[in-house]
XYZ file of C-alpha atoms in Angstrom:
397
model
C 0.000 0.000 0.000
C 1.779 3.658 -0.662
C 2.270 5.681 1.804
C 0.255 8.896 1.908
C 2.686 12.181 1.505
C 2.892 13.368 4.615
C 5.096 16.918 3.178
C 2.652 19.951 4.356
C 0.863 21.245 1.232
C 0.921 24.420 -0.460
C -1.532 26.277 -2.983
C -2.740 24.086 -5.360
C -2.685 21.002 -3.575
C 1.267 20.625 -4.167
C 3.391 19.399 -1.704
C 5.253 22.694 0.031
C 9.529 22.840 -0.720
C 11.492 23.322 2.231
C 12.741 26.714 1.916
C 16.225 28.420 4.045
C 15.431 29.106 6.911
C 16.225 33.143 7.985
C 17.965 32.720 11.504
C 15.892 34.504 13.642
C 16.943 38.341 14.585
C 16.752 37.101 18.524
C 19.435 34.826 17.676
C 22.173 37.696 16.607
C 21.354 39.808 19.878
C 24.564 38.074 20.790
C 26.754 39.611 18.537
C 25.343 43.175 19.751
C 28.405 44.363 20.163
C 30.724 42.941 17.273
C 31.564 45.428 15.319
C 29.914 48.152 17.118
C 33.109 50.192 17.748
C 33.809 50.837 13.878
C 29.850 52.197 13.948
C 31.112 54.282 16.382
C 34.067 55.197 14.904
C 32.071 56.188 11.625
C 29.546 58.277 13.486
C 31.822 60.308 16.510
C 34.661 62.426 15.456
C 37.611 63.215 17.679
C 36.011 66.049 19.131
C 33.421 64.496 20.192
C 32.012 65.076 23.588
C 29.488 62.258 25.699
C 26.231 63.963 25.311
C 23.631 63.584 27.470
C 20.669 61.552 25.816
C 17.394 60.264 27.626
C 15.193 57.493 27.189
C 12.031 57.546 28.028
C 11.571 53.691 27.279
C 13.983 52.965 30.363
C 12.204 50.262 31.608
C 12.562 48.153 27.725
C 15.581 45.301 28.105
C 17.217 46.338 24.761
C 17.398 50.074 25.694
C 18.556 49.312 29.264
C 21.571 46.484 28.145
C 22.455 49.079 24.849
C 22.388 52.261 27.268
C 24.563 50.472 29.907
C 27.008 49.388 27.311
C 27.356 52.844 25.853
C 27.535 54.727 29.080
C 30.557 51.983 29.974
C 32.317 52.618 27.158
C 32.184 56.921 27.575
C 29.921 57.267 24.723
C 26.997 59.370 25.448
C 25.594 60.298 29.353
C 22.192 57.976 29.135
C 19.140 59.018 31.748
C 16.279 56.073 31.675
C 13.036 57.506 32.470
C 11.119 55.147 34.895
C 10.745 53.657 38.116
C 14.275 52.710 39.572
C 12.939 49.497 40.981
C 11.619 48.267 37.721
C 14.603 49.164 35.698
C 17.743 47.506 38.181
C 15.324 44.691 38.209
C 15.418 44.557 34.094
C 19.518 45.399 34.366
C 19.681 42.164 36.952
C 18.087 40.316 34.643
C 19.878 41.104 31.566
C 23.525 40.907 33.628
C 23.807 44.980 32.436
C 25.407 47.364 34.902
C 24.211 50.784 35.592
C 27.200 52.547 37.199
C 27.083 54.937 34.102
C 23.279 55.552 34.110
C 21.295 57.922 35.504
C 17.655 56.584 36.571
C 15.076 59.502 36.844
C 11.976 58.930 37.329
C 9.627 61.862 35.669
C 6.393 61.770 38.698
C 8.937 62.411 41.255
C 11.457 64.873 39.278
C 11.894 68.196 40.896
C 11.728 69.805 37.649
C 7.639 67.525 36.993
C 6.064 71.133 38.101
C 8.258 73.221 35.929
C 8.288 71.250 32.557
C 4.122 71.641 33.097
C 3.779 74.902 33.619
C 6.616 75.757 31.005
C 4.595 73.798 28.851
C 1.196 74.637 29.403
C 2.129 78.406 29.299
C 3.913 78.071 25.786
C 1.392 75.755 24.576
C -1.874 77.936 25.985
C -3.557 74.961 27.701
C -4.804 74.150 30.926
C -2.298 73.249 33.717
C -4.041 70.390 34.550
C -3.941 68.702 31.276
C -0.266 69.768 30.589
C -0.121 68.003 33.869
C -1.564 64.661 32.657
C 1.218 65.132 29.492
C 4.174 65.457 31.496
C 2.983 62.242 33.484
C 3.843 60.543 29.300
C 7.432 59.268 29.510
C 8.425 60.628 25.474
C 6.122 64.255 26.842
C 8.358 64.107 29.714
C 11.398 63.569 27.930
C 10.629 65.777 25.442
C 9.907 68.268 27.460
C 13.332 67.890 28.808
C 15.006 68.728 25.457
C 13.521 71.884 25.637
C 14.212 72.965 29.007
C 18.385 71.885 27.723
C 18.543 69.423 30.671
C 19.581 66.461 27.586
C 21.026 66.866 24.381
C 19.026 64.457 22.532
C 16.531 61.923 22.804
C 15.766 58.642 21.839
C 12.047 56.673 21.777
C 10.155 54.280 20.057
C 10.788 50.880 21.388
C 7.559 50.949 23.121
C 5.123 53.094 20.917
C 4.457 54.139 17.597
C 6.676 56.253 15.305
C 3.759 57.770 14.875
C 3.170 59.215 19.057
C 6.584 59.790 19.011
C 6.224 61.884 15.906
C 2.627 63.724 17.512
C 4.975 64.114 20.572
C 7.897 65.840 18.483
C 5.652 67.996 17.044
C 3.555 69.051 19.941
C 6.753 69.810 22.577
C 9.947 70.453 20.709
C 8.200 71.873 17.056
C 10.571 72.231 13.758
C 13.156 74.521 13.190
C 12.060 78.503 12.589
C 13.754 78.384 9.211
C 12.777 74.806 7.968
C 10.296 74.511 5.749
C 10.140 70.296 5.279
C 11.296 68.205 8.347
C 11.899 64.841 7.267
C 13.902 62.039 8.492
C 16.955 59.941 7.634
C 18.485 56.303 8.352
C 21.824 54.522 8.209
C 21.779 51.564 7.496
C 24.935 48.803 7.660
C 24.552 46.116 5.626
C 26.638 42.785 5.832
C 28.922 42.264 2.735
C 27.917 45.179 1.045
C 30.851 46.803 -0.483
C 29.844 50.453 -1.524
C 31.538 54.041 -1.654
C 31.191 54.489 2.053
C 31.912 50.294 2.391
C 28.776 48.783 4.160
C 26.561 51.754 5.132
C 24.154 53.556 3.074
C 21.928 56.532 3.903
C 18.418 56.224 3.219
C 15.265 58.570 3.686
C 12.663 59.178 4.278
C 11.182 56.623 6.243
C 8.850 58.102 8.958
C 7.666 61.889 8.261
C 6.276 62.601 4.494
C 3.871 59.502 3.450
C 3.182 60.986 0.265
C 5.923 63.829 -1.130
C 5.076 66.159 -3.712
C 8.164 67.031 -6.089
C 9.087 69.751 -3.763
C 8.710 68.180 -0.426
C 11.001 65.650 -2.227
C 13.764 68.325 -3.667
C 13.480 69.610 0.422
C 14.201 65.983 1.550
C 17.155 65.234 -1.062
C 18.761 68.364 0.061
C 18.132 68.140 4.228
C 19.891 64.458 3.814
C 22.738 65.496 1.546
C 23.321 67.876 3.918
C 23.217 65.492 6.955
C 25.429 63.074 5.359
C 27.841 65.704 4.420
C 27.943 67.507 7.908
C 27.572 64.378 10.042
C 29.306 61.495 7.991
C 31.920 64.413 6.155
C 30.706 61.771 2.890
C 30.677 63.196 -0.707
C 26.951 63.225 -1.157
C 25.948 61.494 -3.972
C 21.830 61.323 -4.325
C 19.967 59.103 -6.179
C 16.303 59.500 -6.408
C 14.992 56.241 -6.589
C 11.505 54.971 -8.756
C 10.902 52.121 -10.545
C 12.289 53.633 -13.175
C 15.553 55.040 -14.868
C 15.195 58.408 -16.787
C 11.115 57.279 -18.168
C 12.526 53.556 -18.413
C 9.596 52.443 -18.315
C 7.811 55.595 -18.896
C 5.202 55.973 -16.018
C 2.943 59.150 -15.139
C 3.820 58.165 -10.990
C 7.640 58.494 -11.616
C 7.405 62.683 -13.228
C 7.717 64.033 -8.953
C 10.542 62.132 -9.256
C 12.309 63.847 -12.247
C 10.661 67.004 -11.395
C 12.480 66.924 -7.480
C 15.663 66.165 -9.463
C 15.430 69.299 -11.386
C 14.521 71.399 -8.785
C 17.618 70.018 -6.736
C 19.819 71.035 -9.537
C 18.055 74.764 -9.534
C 18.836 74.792 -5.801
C 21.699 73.235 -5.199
C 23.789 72.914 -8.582
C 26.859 71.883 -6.978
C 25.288 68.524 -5.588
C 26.274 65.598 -7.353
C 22.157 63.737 -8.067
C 20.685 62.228 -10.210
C 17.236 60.298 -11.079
C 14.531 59.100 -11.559
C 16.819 55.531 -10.798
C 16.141 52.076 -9.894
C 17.505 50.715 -6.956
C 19.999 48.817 -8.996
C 20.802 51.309 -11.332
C 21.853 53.881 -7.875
C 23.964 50.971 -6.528
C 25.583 48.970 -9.179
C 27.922 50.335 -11.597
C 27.468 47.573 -14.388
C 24.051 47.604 -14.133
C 24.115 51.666 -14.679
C 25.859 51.175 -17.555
C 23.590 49.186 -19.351
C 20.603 51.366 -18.299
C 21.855 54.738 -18.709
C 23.212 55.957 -22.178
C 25.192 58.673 -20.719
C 27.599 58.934 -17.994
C 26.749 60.046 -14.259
C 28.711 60.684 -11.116
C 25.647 59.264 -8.901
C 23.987 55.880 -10.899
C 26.304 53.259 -9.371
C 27.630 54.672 -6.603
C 25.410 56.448 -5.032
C 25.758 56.316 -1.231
C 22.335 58.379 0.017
C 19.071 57.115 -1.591
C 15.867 59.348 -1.408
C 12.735 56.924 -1.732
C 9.730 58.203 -3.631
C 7.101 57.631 -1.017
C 7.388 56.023 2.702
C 5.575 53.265 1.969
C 8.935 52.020 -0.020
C 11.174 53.968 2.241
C 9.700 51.599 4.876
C 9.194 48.580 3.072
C 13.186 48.698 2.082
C 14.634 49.426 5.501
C 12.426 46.635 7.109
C 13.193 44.042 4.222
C 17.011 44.437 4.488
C 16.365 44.497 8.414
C 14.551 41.337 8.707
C 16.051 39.249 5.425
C 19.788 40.625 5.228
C 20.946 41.418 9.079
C 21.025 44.989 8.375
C 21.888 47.035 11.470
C 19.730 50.426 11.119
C 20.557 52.814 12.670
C 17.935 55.742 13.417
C 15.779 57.065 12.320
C 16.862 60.454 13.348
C 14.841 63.344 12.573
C 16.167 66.183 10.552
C 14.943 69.909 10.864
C 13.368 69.640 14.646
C 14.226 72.070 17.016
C 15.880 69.538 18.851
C 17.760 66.140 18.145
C 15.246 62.889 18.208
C 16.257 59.749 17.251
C 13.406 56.946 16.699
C 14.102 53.207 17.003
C 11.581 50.315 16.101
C 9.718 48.499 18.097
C 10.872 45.329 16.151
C 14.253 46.967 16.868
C 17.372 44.600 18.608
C 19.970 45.735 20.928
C 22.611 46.439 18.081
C 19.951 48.582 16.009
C 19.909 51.210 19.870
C 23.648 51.155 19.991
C 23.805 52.146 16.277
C 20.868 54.645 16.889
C 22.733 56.282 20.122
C 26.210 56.631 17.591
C 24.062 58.227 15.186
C 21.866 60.425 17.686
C 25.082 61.813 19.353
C 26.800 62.355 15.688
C 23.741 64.319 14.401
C 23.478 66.389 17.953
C 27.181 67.327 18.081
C 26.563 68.050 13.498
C 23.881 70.480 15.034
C 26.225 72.854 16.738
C 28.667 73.412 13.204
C 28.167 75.548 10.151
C 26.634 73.900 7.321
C 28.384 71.898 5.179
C 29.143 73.797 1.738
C 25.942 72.526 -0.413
C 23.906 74.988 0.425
C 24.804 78.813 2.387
C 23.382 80.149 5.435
C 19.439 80.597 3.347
C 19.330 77.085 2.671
C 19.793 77.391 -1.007
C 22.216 77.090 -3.151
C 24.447 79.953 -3.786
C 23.926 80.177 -7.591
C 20.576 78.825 -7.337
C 18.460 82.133 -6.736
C 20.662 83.173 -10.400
C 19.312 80.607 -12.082
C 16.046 79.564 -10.659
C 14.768 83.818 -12.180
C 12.675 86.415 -11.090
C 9.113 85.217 -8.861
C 11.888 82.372 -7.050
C 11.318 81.748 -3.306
C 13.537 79.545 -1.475
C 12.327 76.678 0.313
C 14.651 76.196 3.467
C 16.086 73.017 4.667
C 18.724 72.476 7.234
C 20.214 69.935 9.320
């Protein structure tokens, strides 16, 4: 008698291949910290001083072990909001030591009344329900930016991008002279050999869900200028689509090409190019085949502007969860303050990246600009050539 197949079934009523298995992301928490120093090393320059950054998820076991590990090695001064009794329980547990953290716990800071009042006065609501908002670990913390007590902060392993973003918005507010705030990520990527070896720059992931050509020209520009001023890299922007210069030709791609050109109006020293596939930005042979004409960017590009953040998203996640990419951010560009955001999803390595990048883009904050664009935000031949009825559209880091 033959034996029934006993292989589970797929569609169709045909027996399901086994497929390769994707070790599971739990499973490299223990290489956290290989490698972590040349992240560090990328992100901090000599002059680099600790700076203080707070967490208002102190109580989560990846923030506590990556903040313990960073404040051991002199990195960056980290406060954990929270009760202290929770978090040295979740330290005991996770064999971290908290000699270089400071525990503060926002219902019994000195400076609760004063962050609610500060708030409610600035804000023009009542003190009881500024109150109730200060009570909000990433309210609290925020609030703390803007009182100067931290240099930077860094949420989202317990809550939405999305609160922390309402949060950001509400509390700390953008920059008087930025018109787009937007946000960026660094990503390191195992065995990728590019211009800047295994990282990339990517954005934007978080803020703009839908960016009209302009929103998109004020995104390209904020995160040329990050990588320049942060990273001291040699931006060079691709605008990614799915397609290369209307191949295929495709109404959804012209914001695209239209953001290019309004890049090159504003900034015409930037090296960018677009609309590009994701292959065409990254790999030289494959550029060459696509594009008839030669370009400084398509190939080796090493700061990729999505169209949308729905594939922003979509790409960071898939080269999270598939290729073991550390990502690091993201940190928000054009706030009155420095914010990095981390995932929920996010693993130990992913914080530690985050803090390098957070303290890199706080102590970025304090320079002049990098030479892309003077102190207006635009372009210094760009007003010249954009003609008369021009208005710039400021971006900043």
């Amino acid at each position: 008698m033959r034996q029934p197949n006993c292989a589970p079934m797929g569609r169709f009523g045909r027996p399901r291949q086994p497929t390769h298995v994707i070790p599971n992301r739990t499973d490299r928490e223990d290489s956290m910290t290989t490698g972590i120093q040349s992240l560090f090393d990328a992100f901090l320059t000599a002059d680099h001083r600790p700076h203080r950054i707070v967490f208002p998820d102190g109580h989560d076991p990846r923030i506590v072990s990556a903040a313990a590990y960073a404040g051991s090695k002199d990195w960056v001064r980290p406060v954990l909001l929270g009760s202290r009794s929770e978090i040295e329980q979740v330290a005991d547990d996770a064999g971290a030591s908290l000699e270089a953290v400071e525990i503060l716990d926002p219902e019994e800071s000195r400076q609760f009344d004063d962050y609610a009042i500060d708030f409610a006065e600035r804000r023009g609501i009542p003190l009881h329900t500024a109150r109730c908002m200060t009570t909000v670990p990433f309210y609290f913390a925020a609030m703390m930016l803007c009182s100067e007590d931290v240099d930077a902060m860094i949420a989202g392993a317990q809550c939405s991008s999305q609160e922390i973003l309402m949060a950001t918005d509400l509390v700390v507010g953008t920059r008087d002279d930025v018109y787009t705030p937007s946000s960026f990520v660094v990503m390191q990527i195992p065995g990728y050999a590019g211009p800047e070896g295994e990282l990339l720059v990517l954005a934007d992931c978080v803020v703009n869900p839908e960016p009209d050509c302009d929103t998109l020209a004020d995104i390209a520009l904020a995160t040329a200028d990050t990588a320049e001023a942060v990273l001291d890299w040699d931006a060079r922007v691709a605008m990614l689509s799915h397609s290369t210069h209307g191949h295929p030709l495709e109404p959804r791609a012209e914001h695209v090409s239209k953001a290019v050109d309004i890049v090159r109006r504003r900034a015409p020293g930037l090296k960018i190019d677009g609309e590009l596939q994701l292959d065409a930005a990254l790999n030289l042979a494959v550029a060459q085949k696509k594009l008839p004409f030669a370009s400084t960017v398509a190939g080796n590009a090493n700061v990729l502007i999505f169209p949308d953040m729905n594939a922003g998203n979509i790409a960071i996640k898939m080269a999270h969860e598939l290729a073991g990419a550390t990502l690091c951010g993201p940190v928000l560009q054009g706030f009155a303050e420095t914010i990095g955001l981390v995932s929920r999803g996010a693993t130990t390595r992913d914080i530690l990246g985050t803090i390098a990048l957070t303290g890199a883009y706080a102590t970025a904050r304090k320079r002049p600009l990098p030479r892309i664009v003077n102190g207006t935000g635009v372009g210094v031949d760009a007003r010249a050539a954009a003609g008369p009825g021009w208005s710039p559209r400021v971006v900043r880091v």
